[in-house]
PDB file of C-alpha atoms and ligand atoms in Angstrom:
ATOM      1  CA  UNK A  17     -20.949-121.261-107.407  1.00 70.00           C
ATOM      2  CA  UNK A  18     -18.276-119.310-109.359  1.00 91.00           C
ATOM      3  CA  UNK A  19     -16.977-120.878-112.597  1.00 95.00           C
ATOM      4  CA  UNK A  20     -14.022-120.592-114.560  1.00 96.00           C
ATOM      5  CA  UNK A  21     -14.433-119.726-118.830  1.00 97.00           C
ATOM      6  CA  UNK A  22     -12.341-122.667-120.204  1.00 98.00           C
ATOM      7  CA  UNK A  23     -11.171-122.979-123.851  1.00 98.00           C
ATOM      8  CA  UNK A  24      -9.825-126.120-125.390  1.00 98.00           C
ATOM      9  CA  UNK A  25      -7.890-125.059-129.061  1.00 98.00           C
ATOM     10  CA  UNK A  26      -6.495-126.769-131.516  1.00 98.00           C
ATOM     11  CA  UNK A  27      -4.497-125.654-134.951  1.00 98.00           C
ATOM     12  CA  UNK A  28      -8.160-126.677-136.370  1.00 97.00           C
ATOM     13  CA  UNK A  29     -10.352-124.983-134.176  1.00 98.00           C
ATOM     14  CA  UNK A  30     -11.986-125.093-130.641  1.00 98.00           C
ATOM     15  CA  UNK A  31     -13.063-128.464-129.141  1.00 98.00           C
ATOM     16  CA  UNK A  32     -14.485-127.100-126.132  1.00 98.00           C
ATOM     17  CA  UNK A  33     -15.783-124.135-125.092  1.00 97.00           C
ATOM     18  CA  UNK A  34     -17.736-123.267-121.507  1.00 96.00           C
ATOM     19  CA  UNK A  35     -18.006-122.222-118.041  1.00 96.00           C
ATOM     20  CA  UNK A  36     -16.978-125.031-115.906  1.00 97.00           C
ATOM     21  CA  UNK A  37     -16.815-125.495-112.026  1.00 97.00           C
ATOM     22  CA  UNK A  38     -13.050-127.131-112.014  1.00 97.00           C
ATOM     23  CA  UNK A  39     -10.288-128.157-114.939  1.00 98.00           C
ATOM     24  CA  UNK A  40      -8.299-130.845-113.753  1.00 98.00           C
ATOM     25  CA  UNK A  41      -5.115-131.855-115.709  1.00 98.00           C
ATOM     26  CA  UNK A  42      -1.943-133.965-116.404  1.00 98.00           C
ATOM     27  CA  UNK A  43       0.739-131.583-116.153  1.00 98.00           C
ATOM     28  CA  UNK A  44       4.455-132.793-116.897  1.00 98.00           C
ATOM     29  CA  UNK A  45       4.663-131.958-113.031  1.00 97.00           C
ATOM     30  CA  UNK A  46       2.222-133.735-111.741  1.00 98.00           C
ATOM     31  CA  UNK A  47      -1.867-133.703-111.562  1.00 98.00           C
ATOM     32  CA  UNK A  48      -3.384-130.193-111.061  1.00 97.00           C
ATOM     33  CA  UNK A  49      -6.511-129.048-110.085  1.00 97.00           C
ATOM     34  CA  UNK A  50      -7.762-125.592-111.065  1.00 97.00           C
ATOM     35  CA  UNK A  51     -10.529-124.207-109.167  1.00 96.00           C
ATOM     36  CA  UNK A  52     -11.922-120.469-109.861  1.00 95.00           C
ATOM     37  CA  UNK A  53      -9.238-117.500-108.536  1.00 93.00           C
ATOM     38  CA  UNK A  54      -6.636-120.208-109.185  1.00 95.00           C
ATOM     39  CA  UNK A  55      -3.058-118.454-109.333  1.00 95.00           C
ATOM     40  CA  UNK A  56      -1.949-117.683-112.894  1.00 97.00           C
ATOM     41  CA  UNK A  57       0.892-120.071-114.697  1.00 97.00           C
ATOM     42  CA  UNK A  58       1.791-121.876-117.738  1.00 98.00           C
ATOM     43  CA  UNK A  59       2.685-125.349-117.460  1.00 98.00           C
ATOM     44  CA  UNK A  60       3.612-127.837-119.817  1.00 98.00           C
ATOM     45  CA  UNK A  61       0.700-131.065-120.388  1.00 98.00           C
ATOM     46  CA  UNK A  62       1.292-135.034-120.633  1.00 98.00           C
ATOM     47  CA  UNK A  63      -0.701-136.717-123.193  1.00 98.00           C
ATOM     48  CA  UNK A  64      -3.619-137.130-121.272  1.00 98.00           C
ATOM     49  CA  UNK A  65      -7.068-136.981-120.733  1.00 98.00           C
ATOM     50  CA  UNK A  66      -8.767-133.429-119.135  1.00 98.00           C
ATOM     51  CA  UNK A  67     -11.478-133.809-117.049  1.00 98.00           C
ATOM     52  CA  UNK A  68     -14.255-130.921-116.917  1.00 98.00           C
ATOM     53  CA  UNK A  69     -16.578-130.536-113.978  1.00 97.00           C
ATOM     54  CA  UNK A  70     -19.543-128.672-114.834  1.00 93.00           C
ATOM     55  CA  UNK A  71     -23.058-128.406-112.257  1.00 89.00           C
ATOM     56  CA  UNK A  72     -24.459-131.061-114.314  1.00 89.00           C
ATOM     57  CA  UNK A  73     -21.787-133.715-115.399  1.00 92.00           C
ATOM     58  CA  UNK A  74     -18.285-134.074-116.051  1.00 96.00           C
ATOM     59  CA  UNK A  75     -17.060-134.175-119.083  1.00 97.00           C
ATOM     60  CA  UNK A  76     -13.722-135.980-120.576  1.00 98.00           C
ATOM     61  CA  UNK A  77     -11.243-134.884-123.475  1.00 98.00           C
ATOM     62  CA  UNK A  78      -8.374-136.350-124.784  1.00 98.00           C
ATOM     63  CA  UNK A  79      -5.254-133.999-125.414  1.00 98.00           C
ATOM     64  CA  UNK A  80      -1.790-134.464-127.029  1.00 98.00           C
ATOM     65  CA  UNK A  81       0.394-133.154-124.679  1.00 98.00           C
ATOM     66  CA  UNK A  82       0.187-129.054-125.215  1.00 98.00           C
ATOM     67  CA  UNK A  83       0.053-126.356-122.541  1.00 98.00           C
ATOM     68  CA  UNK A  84      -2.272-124.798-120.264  1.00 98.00           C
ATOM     69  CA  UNK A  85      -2.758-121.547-119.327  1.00 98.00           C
ATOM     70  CA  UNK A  86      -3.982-120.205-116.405  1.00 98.00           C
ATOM     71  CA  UNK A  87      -5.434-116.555-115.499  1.00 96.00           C
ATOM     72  CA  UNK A  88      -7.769-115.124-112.579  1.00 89.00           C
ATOM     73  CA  UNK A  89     -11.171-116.319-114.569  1.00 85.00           C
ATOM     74  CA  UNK A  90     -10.207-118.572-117.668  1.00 97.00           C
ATOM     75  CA  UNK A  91      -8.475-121.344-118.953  1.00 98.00           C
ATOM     76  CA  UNK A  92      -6.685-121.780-121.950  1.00 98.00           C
ATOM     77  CA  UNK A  93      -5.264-125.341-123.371  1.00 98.00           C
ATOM     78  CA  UNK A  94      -3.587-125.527-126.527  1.00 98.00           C
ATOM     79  CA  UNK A  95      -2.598-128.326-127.941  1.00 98.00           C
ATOM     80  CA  UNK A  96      -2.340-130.152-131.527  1.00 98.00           C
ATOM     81  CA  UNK A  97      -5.104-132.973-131.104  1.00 98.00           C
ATOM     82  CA  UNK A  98      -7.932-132.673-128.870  1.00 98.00           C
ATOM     83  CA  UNK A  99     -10.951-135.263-128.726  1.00 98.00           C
ATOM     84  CA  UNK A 100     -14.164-135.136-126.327  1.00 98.00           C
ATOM     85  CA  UNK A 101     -14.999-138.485-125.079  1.00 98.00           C
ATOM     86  CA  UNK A 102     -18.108-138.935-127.321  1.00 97.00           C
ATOM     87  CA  UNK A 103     -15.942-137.894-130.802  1.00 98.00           C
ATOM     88  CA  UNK A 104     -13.749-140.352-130.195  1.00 98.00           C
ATOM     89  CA  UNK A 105     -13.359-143.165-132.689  1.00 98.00           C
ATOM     90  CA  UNK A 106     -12.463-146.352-131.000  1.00 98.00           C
ATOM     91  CA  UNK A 107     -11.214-148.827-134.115  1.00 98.00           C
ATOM     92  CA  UNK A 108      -9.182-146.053-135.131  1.00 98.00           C
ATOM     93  CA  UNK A 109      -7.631-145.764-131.919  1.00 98.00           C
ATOM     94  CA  UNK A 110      -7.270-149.536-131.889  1.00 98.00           C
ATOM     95  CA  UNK A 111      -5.831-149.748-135.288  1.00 98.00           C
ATOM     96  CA  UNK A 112      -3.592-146.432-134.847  1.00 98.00           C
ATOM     97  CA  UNK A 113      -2.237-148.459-131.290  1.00 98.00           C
ATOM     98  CA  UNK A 114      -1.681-151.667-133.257  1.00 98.00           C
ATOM     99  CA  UNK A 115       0.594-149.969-136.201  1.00 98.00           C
ATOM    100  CA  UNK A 116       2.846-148.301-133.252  1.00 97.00           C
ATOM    101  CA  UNK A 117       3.267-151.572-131.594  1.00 96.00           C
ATOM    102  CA  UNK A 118       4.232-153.438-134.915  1.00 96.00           C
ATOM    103  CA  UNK A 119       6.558-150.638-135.890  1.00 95.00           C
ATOM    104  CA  UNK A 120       7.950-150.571-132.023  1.00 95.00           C
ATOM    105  CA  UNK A 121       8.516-154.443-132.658  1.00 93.00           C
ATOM    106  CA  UNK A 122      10.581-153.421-135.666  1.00 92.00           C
ATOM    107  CA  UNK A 123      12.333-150.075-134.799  1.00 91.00           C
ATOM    108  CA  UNK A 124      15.935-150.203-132.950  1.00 82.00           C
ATOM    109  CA  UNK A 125      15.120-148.318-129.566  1.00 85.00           C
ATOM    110  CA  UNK A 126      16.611-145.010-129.645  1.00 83.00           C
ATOM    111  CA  UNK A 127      15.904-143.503-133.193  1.00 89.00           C
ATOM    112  CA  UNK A 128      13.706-140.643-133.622  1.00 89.00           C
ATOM    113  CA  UNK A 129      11.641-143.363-135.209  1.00 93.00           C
ATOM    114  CA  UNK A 130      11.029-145.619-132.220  1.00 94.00           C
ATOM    115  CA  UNK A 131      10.285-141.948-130.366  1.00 94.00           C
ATOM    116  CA  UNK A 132       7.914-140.835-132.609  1.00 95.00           C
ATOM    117  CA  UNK A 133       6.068-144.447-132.631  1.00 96.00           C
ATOM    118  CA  UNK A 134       6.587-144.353-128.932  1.00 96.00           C
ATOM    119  CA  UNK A 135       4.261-141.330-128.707  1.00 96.00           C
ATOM    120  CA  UNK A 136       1.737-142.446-131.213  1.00 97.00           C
ATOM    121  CA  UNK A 137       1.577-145.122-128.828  1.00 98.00           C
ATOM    122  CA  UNK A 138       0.938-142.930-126.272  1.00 98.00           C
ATOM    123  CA  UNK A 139      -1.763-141.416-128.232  1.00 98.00           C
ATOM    124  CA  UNK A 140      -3.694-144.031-129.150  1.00 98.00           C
ATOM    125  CA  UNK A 141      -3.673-145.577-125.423  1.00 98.00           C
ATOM    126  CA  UNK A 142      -4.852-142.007-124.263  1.00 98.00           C
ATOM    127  CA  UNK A 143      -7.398-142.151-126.889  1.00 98.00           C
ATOM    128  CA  UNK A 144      -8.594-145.444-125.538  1.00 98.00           C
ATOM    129  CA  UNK A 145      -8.872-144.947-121.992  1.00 98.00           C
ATOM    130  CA  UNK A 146     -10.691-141.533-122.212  1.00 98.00           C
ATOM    131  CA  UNK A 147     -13.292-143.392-124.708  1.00 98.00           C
ATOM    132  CA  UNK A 148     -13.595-145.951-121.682  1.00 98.00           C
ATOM    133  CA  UNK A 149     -13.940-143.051-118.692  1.00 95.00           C
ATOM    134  CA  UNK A 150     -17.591-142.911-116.908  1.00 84.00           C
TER     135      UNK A 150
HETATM  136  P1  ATP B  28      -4.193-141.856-136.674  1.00 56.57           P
HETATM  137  O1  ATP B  28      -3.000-142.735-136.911  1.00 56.57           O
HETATM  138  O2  ATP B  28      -5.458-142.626-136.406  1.00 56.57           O
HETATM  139  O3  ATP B  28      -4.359-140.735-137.686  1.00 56.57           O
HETATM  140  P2  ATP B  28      -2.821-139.976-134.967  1.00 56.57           P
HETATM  141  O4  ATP B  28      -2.467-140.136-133.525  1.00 56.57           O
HETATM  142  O5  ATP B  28      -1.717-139.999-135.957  1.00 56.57           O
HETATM  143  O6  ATP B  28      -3.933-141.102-135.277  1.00 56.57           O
HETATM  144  P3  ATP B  28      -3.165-137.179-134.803  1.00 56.57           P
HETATM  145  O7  ATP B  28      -2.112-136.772-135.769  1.00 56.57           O
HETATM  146  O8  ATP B  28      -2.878-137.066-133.343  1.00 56.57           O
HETATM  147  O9  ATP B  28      -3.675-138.660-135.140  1.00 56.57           O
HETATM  148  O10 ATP B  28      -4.508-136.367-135.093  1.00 56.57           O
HETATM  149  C1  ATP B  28      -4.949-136.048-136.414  1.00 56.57           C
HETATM  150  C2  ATP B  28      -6.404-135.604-136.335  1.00 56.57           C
HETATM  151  O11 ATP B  28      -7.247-136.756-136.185  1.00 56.57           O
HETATM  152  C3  ATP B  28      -6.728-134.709-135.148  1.00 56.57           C
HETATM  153  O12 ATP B  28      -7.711-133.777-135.553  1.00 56.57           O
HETATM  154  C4  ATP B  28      -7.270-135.667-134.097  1.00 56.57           C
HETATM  155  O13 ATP B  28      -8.164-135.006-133.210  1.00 56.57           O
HETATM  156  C5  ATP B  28      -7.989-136.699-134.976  1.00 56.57           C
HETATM  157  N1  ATP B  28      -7.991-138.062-134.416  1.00 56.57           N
HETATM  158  C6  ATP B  28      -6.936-138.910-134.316  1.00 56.57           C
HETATM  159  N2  ATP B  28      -7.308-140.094-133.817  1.00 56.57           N
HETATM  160  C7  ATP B  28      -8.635-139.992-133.551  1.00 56.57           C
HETATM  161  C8  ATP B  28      -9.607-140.887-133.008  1.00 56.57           C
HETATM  162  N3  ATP B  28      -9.295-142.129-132.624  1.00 56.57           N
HETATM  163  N4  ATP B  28     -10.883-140.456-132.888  1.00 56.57           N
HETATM  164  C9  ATP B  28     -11.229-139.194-133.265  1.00 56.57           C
HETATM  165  N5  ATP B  28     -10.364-138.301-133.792  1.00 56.57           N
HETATM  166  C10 ATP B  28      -9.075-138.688-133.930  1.00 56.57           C
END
């Protein structure tokens, strides 16, 4: 079966790195599947978890949002945060999601501050569910 070379970079460094049978994403619109000989395209990502099918398992990572790029035979995401499943640290997650909500609780809605707390929210939740994924 043909594969696809798929690349998962962040400003510090590559999380994953491998041939892989089908990338499937969050992008802003809507899910996409990308099989090998997909058409090229850029497209913007959600915070959300990418899911990696290889012959043997699949494998889960968590992104920050980012962009993915598409060409005949690879696949590039790039994005600032980037967890596999296994890396991820669950209290921090927990404790990171707890600090957003207490500062959401605070915050008027509508300030860059209730924004940014709104996506660390985000984050953490992401962070959570693809620690949780089978
Ligand atoms: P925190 O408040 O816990 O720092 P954050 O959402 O502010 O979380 P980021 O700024 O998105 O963290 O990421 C900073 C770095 O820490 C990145 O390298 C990211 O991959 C890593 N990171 C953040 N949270 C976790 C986690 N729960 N488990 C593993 N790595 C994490």
């Amino acid at each position: 079966m043909s594969t696809i070379l798929t690349t998962i970079v962040t400003p510090n460094g590559k999380v994953f790195e491998g041939h892989v049978q089908m990338v499937s994403v969050r992008a802003k619109s809507g899910d996409m599947g990308v099989l090998p000989n997909h058409m090229p395209l850029v497209a913007p990502l959600e915070i959300s978890a990418v899911k990696l099918k290889t012959e043997e398992k699949d494998e889960y990572v968590a992104v920050s949002g980012g962009f993915i790029e598409v060409r005949r035979d690879s696949v590039t995401i790039l994005t600032e945060s980037a967890e596999r499943k296994e890396d991820i640290d669950v209290a921090r997650a927990e404790r990171a999601k707890e600090e957003a909500e207490a500062r959401l609780a605070e915050l008027g809605e509508g300030s860059p501050e209730y924004e940014a707390a709104k996506n660390d929210l985000k984050r953490a939740e992401n962070r959570l569910r693809v620690a949780s994924l089978k």
